[in-house]
PDB file of C-alpha atoms and ligand atoms in Angstrom:
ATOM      1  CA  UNK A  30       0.000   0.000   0.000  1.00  0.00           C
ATOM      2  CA  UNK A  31       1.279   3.876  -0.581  1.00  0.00           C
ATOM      3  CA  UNK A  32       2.405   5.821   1.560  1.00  0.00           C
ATOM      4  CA  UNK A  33      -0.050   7.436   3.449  1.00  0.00           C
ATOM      5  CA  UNK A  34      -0.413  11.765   2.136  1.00  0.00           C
ATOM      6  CA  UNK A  35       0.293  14.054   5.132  1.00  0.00           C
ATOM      7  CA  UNK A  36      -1.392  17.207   5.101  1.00  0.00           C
ATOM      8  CA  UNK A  37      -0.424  20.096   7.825  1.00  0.00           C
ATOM      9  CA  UNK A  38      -1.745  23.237   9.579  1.00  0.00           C
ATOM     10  CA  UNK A  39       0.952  26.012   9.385  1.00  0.00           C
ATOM     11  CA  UNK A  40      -0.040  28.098  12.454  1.00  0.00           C
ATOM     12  CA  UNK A  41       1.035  26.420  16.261  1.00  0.00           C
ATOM     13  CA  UNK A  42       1.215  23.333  14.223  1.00  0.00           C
ATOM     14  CA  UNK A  43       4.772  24.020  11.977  1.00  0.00           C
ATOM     15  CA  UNK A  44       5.786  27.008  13.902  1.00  0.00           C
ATOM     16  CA  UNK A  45       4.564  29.063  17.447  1.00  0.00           C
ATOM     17  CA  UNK A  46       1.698  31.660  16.444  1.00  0.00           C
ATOM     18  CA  UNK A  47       2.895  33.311  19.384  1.00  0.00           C
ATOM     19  CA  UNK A  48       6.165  34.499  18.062  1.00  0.00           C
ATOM     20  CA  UNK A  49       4.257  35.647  14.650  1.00  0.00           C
ATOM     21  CA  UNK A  50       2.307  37.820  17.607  1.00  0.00           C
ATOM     22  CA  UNK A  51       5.199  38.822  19.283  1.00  0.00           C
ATOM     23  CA  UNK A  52       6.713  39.736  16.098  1.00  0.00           C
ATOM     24  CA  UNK A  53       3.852  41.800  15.026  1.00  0.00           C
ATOM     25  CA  UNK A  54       3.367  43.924  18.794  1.00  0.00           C
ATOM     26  CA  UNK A  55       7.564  44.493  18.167  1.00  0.00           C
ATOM     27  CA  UNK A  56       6.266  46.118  14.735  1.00  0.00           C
ATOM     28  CA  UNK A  57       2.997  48.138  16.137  1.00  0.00           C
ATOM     29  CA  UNK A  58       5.886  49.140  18.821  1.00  0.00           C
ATOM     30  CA  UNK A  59       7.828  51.155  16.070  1.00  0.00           C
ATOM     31  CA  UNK A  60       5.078  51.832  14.114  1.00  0.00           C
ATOM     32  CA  UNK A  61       3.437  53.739  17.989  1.00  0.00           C
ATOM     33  CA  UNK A  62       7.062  55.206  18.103  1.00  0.00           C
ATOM     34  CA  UNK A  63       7.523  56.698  14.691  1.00  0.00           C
ATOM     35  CA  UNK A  64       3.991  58.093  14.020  1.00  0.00           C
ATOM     36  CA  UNK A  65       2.399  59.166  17.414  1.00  0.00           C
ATOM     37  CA  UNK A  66       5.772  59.103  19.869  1.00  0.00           C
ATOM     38  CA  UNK A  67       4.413  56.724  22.563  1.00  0.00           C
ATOM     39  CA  UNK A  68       6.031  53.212  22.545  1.00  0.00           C
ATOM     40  CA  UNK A  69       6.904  50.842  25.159  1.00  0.00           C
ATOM     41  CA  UNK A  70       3.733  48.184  23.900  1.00  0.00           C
ATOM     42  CA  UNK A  71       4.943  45.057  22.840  1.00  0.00           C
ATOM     43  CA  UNK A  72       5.620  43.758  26.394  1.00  0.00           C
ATOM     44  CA  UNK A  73       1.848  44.630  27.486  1.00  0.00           C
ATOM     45  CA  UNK A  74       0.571  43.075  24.214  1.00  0.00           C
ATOM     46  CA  UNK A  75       2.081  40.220  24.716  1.00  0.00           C
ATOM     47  CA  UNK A  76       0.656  39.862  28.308  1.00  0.00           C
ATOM     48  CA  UNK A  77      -2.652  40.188  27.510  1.00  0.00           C
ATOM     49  CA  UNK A  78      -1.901  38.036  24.926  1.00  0.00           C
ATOM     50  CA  UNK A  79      -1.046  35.395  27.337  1.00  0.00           C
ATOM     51  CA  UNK A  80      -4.341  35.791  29.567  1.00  0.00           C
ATOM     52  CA  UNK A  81      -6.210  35.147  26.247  1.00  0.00           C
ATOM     53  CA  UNK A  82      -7.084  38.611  24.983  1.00  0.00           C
ATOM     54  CA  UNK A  83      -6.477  38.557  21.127  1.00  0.00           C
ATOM     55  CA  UNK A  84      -9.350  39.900  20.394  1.00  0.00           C
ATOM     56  CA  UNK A  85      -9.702  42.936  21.894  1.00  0.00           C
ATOM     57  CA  UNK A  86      -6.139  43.833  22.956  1.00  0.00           C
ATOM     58  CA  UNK A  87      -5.758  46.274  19.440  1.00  0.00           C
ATOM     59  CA  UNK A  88      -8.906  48.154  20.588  1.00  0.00           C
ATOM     60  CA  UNK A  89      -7.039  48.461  24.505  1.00  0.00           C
ATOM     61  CA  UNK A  90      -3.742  49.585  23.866  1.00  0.00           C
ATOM     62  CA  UNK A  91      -4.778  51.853  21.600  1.00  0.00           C
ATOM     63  CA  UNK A  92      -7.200  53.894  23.442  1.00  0.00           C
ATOM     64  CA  UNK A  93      -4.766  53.500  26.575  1.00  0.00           C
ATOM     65  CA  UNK A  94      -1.675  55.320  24.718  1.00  0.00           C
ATOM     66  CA  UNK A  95      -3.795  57.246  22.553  1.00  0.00           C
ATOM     67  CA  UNK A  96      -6.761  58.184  23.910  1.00  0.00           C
ATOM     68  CA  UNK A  97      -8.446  60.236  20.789  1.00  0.00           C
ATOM     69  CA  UNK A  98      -7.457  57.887  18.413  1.00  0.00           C
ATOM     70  CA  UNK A  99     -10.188  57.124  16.069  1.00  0.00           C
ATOM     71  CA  UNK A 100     -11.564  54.002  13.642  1.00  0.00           C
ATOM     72  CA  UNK A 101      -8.859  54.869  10.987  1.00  0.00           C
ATOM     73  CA  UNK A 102      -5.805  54.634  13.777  1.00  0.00           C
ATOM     74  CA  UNK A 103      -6.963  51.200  14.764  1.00  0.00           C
ATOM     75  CA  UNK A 104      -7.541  50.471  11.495  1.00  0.00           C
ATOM     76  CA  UNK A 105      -3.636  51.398  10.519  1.00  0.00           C
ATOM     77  CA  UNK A 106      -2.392  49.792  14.075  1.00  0.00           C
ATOM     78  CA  UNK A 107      -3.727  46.282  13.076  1.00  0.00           C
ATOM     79  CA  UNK A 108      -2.543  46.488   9.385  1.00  0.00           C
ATOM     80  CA  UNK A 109       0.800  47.456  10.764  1.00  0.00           C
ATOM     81  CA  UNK A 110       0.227  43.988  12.775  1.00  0.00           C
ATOM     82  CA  UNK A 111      -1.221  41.953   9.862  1.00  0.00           C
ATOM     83  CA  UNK A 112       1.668  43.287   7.094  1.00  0.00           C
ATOM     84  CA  UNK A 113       4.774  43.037   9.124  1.00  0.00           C
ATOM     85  CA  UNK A 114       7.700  40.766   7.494  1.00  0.00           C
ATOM     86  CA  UNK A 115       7.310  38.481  10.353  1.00  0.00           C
ATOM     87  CA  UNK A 116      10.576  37.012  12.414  1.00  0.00           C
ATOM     88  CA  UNK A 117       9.355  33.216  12.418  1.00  0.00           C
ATOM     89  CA  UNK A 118      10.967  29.695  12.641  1.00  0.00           C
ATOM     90  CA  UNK A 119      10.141  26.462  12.409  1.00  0.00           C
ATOM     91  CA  UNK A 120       9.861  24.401  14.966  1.00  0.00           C
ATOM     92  CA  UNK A 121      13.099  22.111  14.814  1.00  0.00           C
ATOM     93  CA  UNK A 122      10.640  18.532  14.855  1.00  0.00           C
ATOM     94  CA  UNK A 123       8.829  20.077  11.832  1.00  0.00           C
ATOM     95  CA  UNK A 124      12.259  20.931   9.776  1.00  0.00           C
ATOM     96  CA  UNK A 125      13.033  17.007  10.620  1.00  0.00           C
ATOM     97  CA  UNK A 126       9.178  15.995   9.517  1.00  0.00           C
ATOM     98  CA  UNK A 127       8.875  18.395   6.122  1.00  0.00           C
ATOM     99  CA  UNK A 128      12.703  16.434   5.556  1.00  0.00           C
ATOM    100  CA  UNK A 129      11.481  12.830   5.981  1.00  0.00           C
ATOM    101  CA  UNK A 130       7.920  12.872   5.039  1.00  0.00           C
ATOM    102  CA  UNK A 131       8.989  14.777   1.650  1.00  0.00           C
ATOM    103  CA  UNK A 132      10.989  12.698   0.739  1.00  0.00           C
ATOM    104  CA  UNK A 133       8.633   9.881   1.209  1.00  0.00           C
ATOM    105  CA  UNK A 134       5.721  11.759  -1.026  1.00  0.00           C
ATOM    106  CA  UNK A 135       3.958  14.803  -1.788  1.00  0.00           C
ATOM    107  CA  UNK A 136       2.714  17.138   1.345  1.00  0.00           C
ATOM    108  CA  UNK A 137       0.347  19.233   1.706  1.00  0.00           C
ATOM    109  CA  UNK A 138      -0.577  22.403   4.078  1.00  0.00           C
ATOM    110  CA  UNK A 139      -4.254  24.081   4.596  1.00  0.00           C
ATOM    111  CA  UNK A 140      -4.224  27.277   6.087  1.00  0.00           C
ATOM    112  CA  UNK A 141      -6.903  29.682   7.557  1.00  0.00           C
ATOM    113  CA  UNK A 142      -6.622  33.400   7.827  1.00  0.00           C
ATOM    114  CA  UNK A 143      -6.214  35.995   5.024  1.00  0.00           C
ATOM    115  CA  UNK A 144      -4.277  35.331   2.263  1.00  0.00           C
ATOM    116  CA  UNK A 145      -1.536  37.846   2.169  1.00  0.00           C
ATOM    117  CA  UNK A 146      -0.763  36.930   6.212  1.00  0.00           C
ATOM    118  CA  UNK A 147      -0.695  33.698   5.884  1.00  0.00           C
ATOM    119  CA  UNK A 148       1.464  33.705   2.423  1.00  0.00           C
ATOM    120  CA  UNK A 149       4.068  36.162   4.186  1.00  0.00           C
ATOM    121  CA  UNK A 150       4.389  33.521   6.824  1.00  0.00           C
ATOM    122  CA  UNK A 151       5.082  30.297   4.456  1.00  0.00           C
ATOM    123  CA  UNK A 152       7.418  32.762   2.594  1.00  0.00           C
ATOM    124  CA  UNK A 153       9.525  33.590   6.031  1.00  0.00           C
ATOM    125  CA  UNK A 154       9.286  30.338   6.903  1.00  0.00           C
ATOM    126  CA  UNK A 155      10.537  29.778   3.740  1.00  0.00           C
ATOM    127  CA  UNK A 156       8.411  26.452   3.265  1.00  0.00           C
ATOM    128  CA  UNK A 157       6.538  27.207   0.498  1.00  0.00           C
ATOM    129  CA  UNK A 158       8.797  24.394  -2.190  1.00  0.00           C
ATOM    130  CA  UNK A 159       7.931  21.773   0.434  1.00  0.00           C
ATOM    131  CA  UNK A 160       4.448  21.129  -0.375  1.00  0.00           C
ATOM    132  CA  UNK A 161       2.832  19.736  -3.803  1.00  0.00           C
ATOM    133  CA  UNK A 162       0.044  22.028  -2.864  1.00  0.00           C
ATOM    134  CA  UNK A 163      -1.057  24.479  -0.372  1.00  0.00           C
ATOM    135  CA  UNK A 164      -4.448  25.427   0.536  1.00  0.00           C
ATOM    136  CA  UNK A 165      -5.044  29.222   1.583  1.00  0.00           C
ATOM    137  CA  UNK A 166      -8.365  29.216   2.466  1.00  0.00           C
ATOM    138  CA  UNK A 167      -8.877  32.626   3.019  1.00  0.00           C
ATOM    139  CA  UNK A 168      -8.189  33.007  -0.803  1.00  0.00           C
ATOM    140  CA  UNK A 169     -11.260  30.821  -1.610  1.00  0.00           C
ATOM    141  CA  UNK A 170     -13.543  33.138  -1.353  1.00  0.00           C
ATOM    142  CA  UNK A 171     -13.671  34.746   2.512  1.00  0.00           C
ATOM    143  CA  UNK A 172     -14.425  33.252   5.409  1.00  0.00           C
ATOM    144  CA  UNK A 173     -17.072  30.850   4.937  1.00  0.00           C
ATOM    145  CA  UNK A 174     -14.207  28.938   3.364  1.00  0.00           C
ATOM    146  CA  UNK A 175     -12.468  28.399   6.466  1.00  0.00           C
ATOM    147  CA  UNK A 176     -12.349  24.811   8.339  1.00  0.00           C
ATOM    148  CA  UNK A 177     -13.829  22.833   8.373  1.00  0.00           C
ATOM    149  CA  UNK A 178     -15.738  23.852   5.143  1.00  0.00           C
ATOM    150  CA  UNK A 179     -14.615  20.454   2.817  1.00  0.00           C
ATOM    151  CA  UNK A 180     -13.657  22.318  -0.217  1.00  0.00           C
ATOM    152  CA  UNK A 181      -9.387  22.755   1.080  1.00  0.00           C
ATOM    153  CA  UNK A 182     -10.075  19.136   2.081  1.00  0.00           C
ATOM    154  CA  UNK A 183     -11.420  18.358  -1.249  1.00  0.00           C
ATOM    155  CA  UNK A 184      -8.856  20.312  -3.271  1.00  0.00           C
ATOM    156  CA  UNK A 185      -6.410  18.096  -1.477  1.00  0.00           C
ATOM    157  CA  UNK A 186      -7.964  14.980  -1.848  1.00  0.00           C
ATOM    158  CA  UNK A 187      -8.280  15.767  -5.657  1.00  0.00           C
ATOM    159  CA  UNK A 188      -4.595  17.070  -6.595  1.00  0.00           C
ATOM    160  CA  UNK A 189      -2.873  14.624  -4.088  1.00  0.00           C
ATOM    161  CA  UNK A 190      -4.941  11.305  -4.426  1.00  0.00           C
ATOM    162  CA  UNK A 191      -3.310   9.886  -7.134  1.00  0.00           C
ATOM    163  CA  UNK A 192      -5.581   8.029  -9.794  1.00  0.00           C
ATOM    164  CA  UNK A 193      -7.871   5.936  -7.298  1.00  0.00           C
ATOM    165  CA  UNK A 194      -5.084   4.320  -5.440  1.00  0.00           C
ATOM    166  CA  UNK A 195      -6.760   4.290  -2.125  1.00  0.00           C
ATOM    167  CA  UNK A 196      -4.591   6.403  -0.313  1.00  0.00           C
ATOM    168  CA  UNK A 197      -5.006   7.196   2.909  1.00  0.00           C
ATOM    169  CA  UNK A 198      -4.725  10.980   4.280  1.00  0.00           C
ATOM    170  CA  UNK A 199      -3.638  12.159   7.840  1.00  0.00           C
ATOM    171  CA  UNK A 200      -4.473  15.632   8.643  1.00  0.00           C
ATOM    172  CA  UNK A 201      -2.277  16.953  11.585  1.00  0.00           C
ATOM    173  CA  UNK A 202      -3.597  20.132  13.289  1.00  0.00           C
ATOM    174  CA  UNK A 203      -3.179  21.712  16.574  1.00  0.00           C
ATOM    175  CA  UNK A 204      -7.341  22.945  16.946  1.00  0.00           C
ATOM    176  CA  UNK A 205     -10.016  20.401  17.518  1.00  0.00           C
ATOM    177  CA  UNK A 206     -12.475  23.113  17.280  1.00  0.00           C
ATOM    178  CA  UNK A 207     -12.169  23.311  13.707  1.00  0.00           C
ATOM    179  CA  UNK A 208      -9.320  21.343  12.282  1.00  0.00           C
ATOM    180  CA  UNK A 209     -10.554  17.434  12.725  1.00  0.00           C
ATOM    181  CA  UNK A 210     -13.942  17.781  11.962  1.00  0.00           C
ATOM    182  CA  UNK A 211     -14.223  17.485   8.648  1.00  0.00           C
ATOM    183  CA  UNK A 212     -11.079  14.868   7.810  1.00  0.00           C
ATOM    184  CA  UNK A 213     -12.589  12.450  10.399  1.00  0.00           C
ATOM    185  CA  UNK A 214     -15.722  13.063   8.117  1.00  0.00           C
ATOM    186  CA  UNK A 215     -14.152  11.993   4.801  1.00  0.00           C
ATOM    187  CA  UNK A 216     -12.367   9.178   6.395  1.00  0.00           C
ATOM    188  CA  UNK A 217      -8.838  10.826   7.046  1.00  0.00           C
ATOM    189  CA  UNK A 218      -6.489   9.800  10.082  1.00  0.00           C
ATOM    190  CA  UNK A 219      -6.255  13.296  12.215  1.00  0.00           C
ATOM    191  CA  UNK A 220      -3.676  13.975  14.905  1.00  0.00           C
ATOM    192  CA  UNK A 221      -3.415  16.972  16.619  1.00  0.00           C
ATOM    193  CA  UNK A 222      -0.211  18.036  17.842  1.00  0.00           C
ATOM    194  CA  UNK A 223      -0.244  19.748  21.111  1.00  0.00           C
ATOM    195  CA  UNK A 224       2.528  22.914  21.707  1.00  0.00           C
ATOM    196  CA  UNK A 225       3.181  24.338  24.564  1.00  0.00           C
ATOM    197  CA  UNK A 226       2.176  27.994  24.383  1.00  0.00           C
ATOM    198  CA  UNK A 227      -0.628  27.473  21.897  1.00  0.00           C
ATOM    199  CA  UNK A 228      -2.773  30.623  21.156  1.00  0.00           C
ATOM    200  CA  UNK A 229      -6.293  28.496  20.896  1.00  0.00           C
ATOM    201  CA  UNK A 230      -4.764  26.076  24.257  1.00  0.00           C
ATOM    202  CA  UNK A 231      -8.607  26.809  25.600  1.00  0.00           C
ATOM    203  CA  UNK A 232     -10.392  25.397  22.077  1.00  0.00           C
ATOM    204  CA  UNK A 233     -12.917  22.710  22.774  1.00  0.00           C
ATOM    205  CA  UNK A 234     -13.348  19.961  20.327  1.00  0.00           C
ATOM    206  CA  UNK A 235     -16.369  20.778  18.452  1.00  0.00           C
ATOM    207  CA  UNK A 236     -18.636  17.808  17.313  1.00  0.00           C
ATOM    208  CA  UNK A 237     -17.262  15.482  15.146  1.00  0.00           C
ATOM    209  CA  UNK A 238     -13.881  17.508  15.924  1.00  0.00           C
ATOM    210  CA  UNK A 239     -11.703  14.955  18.364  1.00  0.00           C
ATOM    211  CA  UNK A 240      -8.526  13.771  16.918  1.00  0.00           C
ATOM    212  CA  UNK A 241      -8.113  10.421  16.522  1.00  0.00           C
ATOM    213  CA  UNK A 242      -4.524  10.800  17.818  1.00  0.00           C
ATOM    214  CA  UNK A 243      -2.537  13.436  19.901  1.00  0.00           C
ATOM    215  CA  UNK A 244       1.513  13.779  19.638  1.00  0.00           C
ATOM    216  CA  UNK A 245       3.661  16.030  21.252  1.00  0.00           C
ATOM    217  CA  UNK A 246       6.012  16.172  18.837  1.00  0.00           C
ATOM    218  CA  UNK A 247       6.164  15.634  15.172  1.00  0.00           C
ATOM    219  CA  UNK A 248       8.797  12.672  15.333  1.00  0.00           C
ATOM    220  CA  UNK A 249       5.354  10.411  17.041  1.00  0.00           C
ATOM    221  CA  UNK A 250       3.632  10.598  13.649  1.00  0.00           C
ATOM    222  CA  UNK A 251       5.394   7.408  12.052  1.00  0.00           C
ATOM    223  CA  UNK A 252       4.400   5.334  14.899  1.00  0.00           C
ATOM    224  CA  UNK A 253       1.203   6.361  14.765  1.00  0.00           C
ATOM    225  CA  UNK A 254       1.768   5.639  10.305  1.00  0.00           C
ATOM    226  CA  UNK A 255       3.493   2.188  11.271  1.00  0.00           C
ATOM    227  CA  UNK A 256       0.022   1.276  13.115  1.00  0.00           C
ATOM    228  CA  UNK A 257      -2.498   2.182  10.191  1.00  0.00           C
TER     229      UNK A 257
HETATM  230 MG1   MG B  13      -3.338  26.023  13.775  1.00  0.00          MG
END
């Protein structure tokens, strides 16, 4: 039987979403610096951050250093964010599983979040020759696209499945609110790898979402191949 096709997450899967975070409050730092002469934000981004405050912690800082600052300033504060060239690596189990797994067959990576972000990431990471195909799905036509909508796990299914060869697919994400769902659905192995310092560590496994595996570390997954 073929070797079974391994398709990733990028974000807290490959690499720690945290640093791309970190990264970005160093750049709305400068950016605070250079056009309104406050600074000194990164460190208080990144703790709330920590205590689970992505959301809203744009919309805080903001109105805490500048207090008259209107829709357009937070508008420009979270592009600065969104558009930095972020300082990223990979995590040194996934330069050792993109090595041996690519050299075994094709790969392949689904990604949520907008298009140009997640592209500047693969392209820091510098990843992007690894995989036989890659999945933005914020390129497929907005959000509603996102997983675990089947059309990435489709796409994959159709340029990776060889010509009716039964081959099996493994899907190995870090979310099980949204990344298992729909592989367990089309009869994929999913594993979700668990990092320390994950930004969605509180995500509950939605219906349907539990991986059928959880690893550690990337250098589990051909034990878990060996058994299929
Ligand atoms: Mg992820």
């Amino acid at each position: 039987m073929s070797e079974p096709v391994i398709v990733f997450d990028l974000d807290d899967t490959l690499y720690a979403e945290r640093d791309f975070a970190i990264s970005g409050f160093r750049a709305c730092e400068s950016w605070l610096e250079r056009e309104h002469g406050v600074g000194e934000v990164a460190e208080e981004m990144t703790r709330l951050l920590d205590e689970g405050h992505m959301r809203q912690l744009f919309v805080k800082v903001l109105k805490d250093r500048l207090p008259h600052s209107a829709d357009q300033h937070l508008e420009a504060f979270i592009d600065v964010y969104r558009y930095h060239e972020p300082a990223i690596g990979l995590y040194p189990d996934s330069v050792w599983a993109l090595e041996h797994f690519g050299s075994k067959g094709p790969l392949g990576l689904i990604t949520d979040g907008q298009h140009e972000v997640q592209s500047s990431k693969v392209r820091a990471l510098d990843i992007g020759h690894r995989f036989e195909h890659i999945v933005y799905t914020g390129a497929l036509g907005g959000r509603a696209f996102s997983k675990p909508h089947p059309l990435s796990y489709e796409q994959m299914e159709e340029k990776l499945g060889g010509a009716g060869d039964g081959r099996r697919f493994v899907y190995v994400g870090d979310n099980p609110a949204k990344d298992f769902v729909t592989p367990n659905a089309r009869g994929w192995i999913s594993v979700q790898i668990v990092r320390p310092y994950r930004i969605h560590a509180r995500a509950e496994a939605s219906q349907g979402g539990h991986p059928q595996h959880m690893i550690e570390t990337l250098t589990e997954l051909p034990a878990i191949l060996a058994g299929l």
